[in-house]
């Protein structure tokens, strides 16, 4: 999965996790699955990007805010 798609899923997942925690819902199983299927692959994909690709992504992502 391309890095951008993983990043988008990561952002969405973090928002969902935060909402669930604020509501007091126990989501340990979902958090574990999120780490395995999204966070860890995203970390690996980030490490495989060149420094230029990382810098370019950072610049583009900052424009979104």
CSV table of N, CA and C in Angstrom, one decimal:
chain,number,residue,atom,x,y,z
A,1,UNK,N,0.9,-1.2,0.0
A,1,UNK,CA,0.0,0.0,0.0
A,1,UNK,C,0.9,1.2,0.0
A,2,UNK,N,0.6,2.2,-0.9
A,2,UNK,CA,1.5,3.4,-0.9
A,2,UNK,C,1.4,4.1,0.4
A,3,UNK,N,2.5,4.8,0.7
A,3,UNK,CA,2.7,5.5,2.0
A,3,UNK,C,1.5,6.5,2.2
A,4,UNK,N,1.1,7.3,1.2
A,4,UNK,CA,0.1,8.3,1.4
A,4,UNK,C,-1.2,7.6,1.9
A,5,UNK,N,-1.6,6.5,1.3
A,5,UNK,CA,-2.8,5.8,1.7
A,5,UNK,C,-2.7,5.3,3.1
A,6,UNK,N,-1.5,4.7,3.5
A,6,UNK,CA,-1.3,4.3,4.9
A,6,UNK,C,-1.4,5.5,5.8
A,7,UNK,N,-0.9,6.6,5.5
A,7,UNK,CA,-0.9,7.8,6.3
A,7,UNK,C,-2.4,8.3,6.5
A,8,UNK,N,-3.2,8.2,5.5
A,8,UNK,CA,-4.6,8.6,5.6
A,8,UNK,C,-5.3,7.7,6.5
A,9,UNK,N,-5.1,6.4,6.4
A,9,UNK,CA,-5.7,5.4,7.2
A,9,UNK,C,-5.2,5.6,8.7
A,10,UNK,N,-3.9,6.0,8.9
A,10,UNK,CA,-3.4,6.2,10.2
A,10,UNK,C,-4.1,7.4,10.8
A,11,UNK,N,-4.2,8.5,10.1
A,11,UNK,CA,-4.9,9.7,10.6
A,11,UNK,C,-6.4,9.4,11.0
A,12,UNK,N,-7.0,8.7,10.1
A,12,UNK,CA,-8.4,8.3,10.4
A,12,UNK,C,-8.5,7.4,11.6
A,13,UNK,N,-7.6,6.4,11.7
A,13,UNK,CA,-7.6,5.5,12.8
A,13,UNK,C,-7.4,6.2,14.2
A,14,UNK,N,-6.4,7.1,14.2
A,14,UNK,CA,-6.1,7.9,15.4
A,14,UNK,C,-7.3,8.7,15.9
A,15,UNK,N,-8.0,9.3,14.9
A,15,UNK,CA,-9.2,10.1,15.3
A,15,UNK,C,-10.3,9.2,15.9
A,16,UNK,N,-10.5,8.0,15.3
A,16,UNK,CA,-11.5,7.1,15.8
A,16,UNK,C,-11.1,6.6,17.2
A,17,UNK,N,-9.8,6.2,17.4
A,17,UNK,CA,-9.3,5.7,18.7
A,17,UNK,C,-9.6,6.8,19.7
A,18,UNK,N,-9.2,8.0,19.4
A,18,UNK,CA,-9.4,9.2,20.4
A,18,UNK,C,-10.9,9.3,20.7
A,19,UNK,N,-11.8,9.3,19.8
A,19,UNK,CA,-13.2,9.4,20.0
A,19,UNK,C,-13.7,8.3,21.0
A,20,UNK,N,-13.2,7.0,20.7
A,20,UNK,CA,-13.7,5.9,21.5
A,20,UNK,C,-13.2,6.0,22.9
A,21,UNK,N,-11.9,6.4,23.1
A,21,UNK,CA,-11.4,6.6,24.4
A,21,UNK,C,-12.1,7.7,25.2
A,22,UNK,N,-12.4,8.8,24.5
A,22,UNK,CA,-13.2,9.8,25.2
A,22,UNK,C,-14.5,9.4,25.7
A,23,UNK,N,-15.1,8.4,24.9
A,23,UNK,CA,-16.4,7.9,25.2
A,23,UNK,C,-16.3,6.8,26.3
A,24,UNK,N,-15.1,6.4,26.7
A,24,UNK,CA,-14.9,5.4,27.7
A,24,UNK,C,-15.1,4.0,27.2
A,25,UNK,N,-14.9,3.8,25.9
A,25,UNK,CA,-15.1,2.5,25.3
A,25,UNK,C,-13.8,1.7,25.3
A,26,UNK,N,-13.8,0.5,25.7
A,26,UNK,CA,-12.6,-0.4,25.7
A,26,UNK,C,-12.4,-0.8,24.3
A,27,UNK,N,-11.2,-0.5,23.7
A,27,UNK,CA,-10.9,-0.8,22.3
A,27,UNK,C,-9.5,-1.4,22.2
A,28,UNK,N,-9.1,-2.2,23.2
A,28,UNK,CA,-7.8,-2.8,23.2
A,28,UNK,C,-7.6,-3.7,21.9
A,29,UNK,N,-8.5,-4.5,21.6
A,29,UNK,CA,-8.4,-5.4,20.4
A,29,UNK,C,-8.2,-4.6,19.1
A,30,UNK,N,-9.1,-3.5,19.0
A,30,UNK,CA,-9.0,-2.7,17.8
A,30,UNK,C,-7.7,-2.0,17.7
A,31,UNK,N,-7.2,-1.5,18.9
A,31,UNK,CA,-5.9,-0.8,18.9
A,31,UNK,C,-4.8,-1.7,18.5
A,32,UNK,N,-4.8,-2.9,19.0
A,32,UNK,CA,-3.8,-3.9,18.6
A,32,UNK,C,-3.8,-4.1,17.1
A,33,UNK,N,-5.0,-4.3,16.5
A,33,UNK,CA,-5.1,-4.6,15.1
A,33,UNK,C,-4.7,-3.4,14.3
A,34,UNK,N,-5.0,-2.2,14.8
A,34,UNK,CA,-4.6,-0.9,14.2
A,34,UNK,C,-3.1,-0.8,14.1
A,35,UNK,N,-2.4,-1.2,15.2
A,35,UNK,CA,-0.9,-1.1,15.2
A,35,UNK,C,-0.3,-2.1,14.2
A,36,UNK,N,-0.9,-3.3,14.2
A,36,UNK,CA,-0.4,-4.3,13.3
A,36,UNK,C,-0.6,-4.0,11.8
A,37,UNK,N,-1.8,-3.5,11.5
A,37,UNK,CA,-2.2,-3.4,10.1
A,37,UNK,C,-1.9,-2.0,9.5
A,38,UNK,N,-1.8,-1.0,10.4
A,38,UNK,CA,-1.6,0.4,9.9
A,38,UNK,C,-0.3,1.0,10.4
A,39,UNK,N,-0.1,1.1,11.7
A,39,UNK,CA,1.0,1.8,12.2
A,39,UNK,C,2.4,1.2,11.9
A,40,UNK,N,2.5,-0.1,12.1
A,40,UNK,CA,3.8,-0.8,11.8
A,40,UNK,C,4.1,-0.8,10.3
A,41,UNK,N,3.2,-1.1,9.4
A,41,UNK,CA,3.5,-1.0,8.0
A,41,UNK,C,3.8,0.5,7.6
A,42,UNK,N,3.2,1.5,8.2
A,42,UNK,CA,3.5,2.8,7.9
A,42,UNK,C,4.9,3.2,8.3
A,43,UNK,N,5.3,2.8,9.5
A,43,UNK,CA,6.7,3.0,10.0
A,43,UNK,C,7.7,2.4,9.0
A,44,UNK,N,7.4,1.2,8.6
A,44,UNK,CA,8.3,0.5,7.6
A,44,UNK,C,8.3,1.2,6.3
A,45,UNK,N,7.2,1.6,5.8
A,45,UNK,CA,7.1,2.4,4.5
A,45,UNK,C,7.9,3.7,4.6
A,46,UNK,N,7.8,4.4,5.7
A,46,UNK,CA,8.5,5.6,6.0
A,46,UNK,C,10.0,5.4,5.9
A,47,UNK,N,10.4,4.4,6.5
A,47,UNK,CA,11.9,4.1,6.6
A,47,UNK,C,12.4,3.8,5.2
A,48,UNK,N,11.5,3.2,4.3
A,48,UNK,CA,11.9,2.9,2.9
A,48,UNK,C,11.9,4.1,2.0
A,49,UNK,N,11.3,5.2,2.4
A,49,UNK,CA,11.3,6.4,1.5
A,49,UNK,C,12.7,7.0,1.6
A,50,UNK,N,13.1,7.6,0.5
A,50,UNK,CA,14.4,8.4,0.5
A,50,UNK,C,14.2,9.6,1.3
A,51,UNK,N,15.3,10.3,1.7
A,51,UNK,CA,15.2,11.5,2.5
A,51,UNK,C,14.4,12.6,1.7
A,52,UNK,N,14.7,12.6,0.4
A,52,UNK,CA,13.9,13.6,-0.5
A,52,UNK,C,12.4,13.3,-0.5
A,53,UNK,N,12.1,12.0,-0.6
A,53,UNK,CA,10.6,11.7,-0.5
A,53,UNK,C,10.0,12.1,0.8
A,54,UNK,N,10.8,11.8,1.9
A,54,UNK,CA,10.3,12.2,3.2
A,54,UNK,C,10.1,13.7,3.3
A,55,UNK,N,11.1,14.4,2.9
A,55,UNK,CA,11.0,15.9,3.0
A,55,UNK,C,9.8,16.4,2.1
A,56,UNK,N,9.6,15.9,0.9
A,56,UNK,CA,8.6,16.3,0.1
A,56,UNK,C,7.2,16.0,0.7
A,57,UNK,N,7.1,14.8,1.3
A,57,UNK,CA,5.8,14.5,2.0
A,57,UNK,C,5.5,15.4,3.1
A,58,UNK,N,6.5,15.7,3.9
A,58,UNK,CA,6.4,16.7,5.0
A,58,UNK,C,5.9,18.0,4.6
A,59,UNK,N,6.5,18.5,3.5
A,59,UNK,CA,6.1,19.8,2.9
A,59,UNK,C,4.6,19.8,2.5
A,60,UNK,N,4.3,18.7,1.8
A,60,UNK,CA,2.9,18.6,1.2
A,60,UNK,C,1.9,18.5,2.4
A,61,UNK,N,2.3,17.7,3.4
A,61,UNK,CA,1.3,17.5,4.5
A,61,UNK,C,1.1,18.7,5.3
A,62,UNK,N,2.1,19.6,5.4
A,62,UNK,CA,1.9,20.8,6.2
A,62,UNK,C,1.1,21.8,5.4
A,63,UNK,N,1.0,21.7,4.1
A,63,UNK,CA,0.1,22.6,3.3
A,63,UNK,C,-1.4,22.3,3.6
A,64,UNK,N,-1.6,21.1,4.0
A,64,UNK,CA,-3.0,20.6,4.3
A,64,UNK,C,-3.6,21.3,5.6
A,65,UNK,N,-2.7,21.8,6.4
A,65,UNK,CA,-3.2,22.4,7.7
A,65,UNK,C,-3.3,23.8,7.7
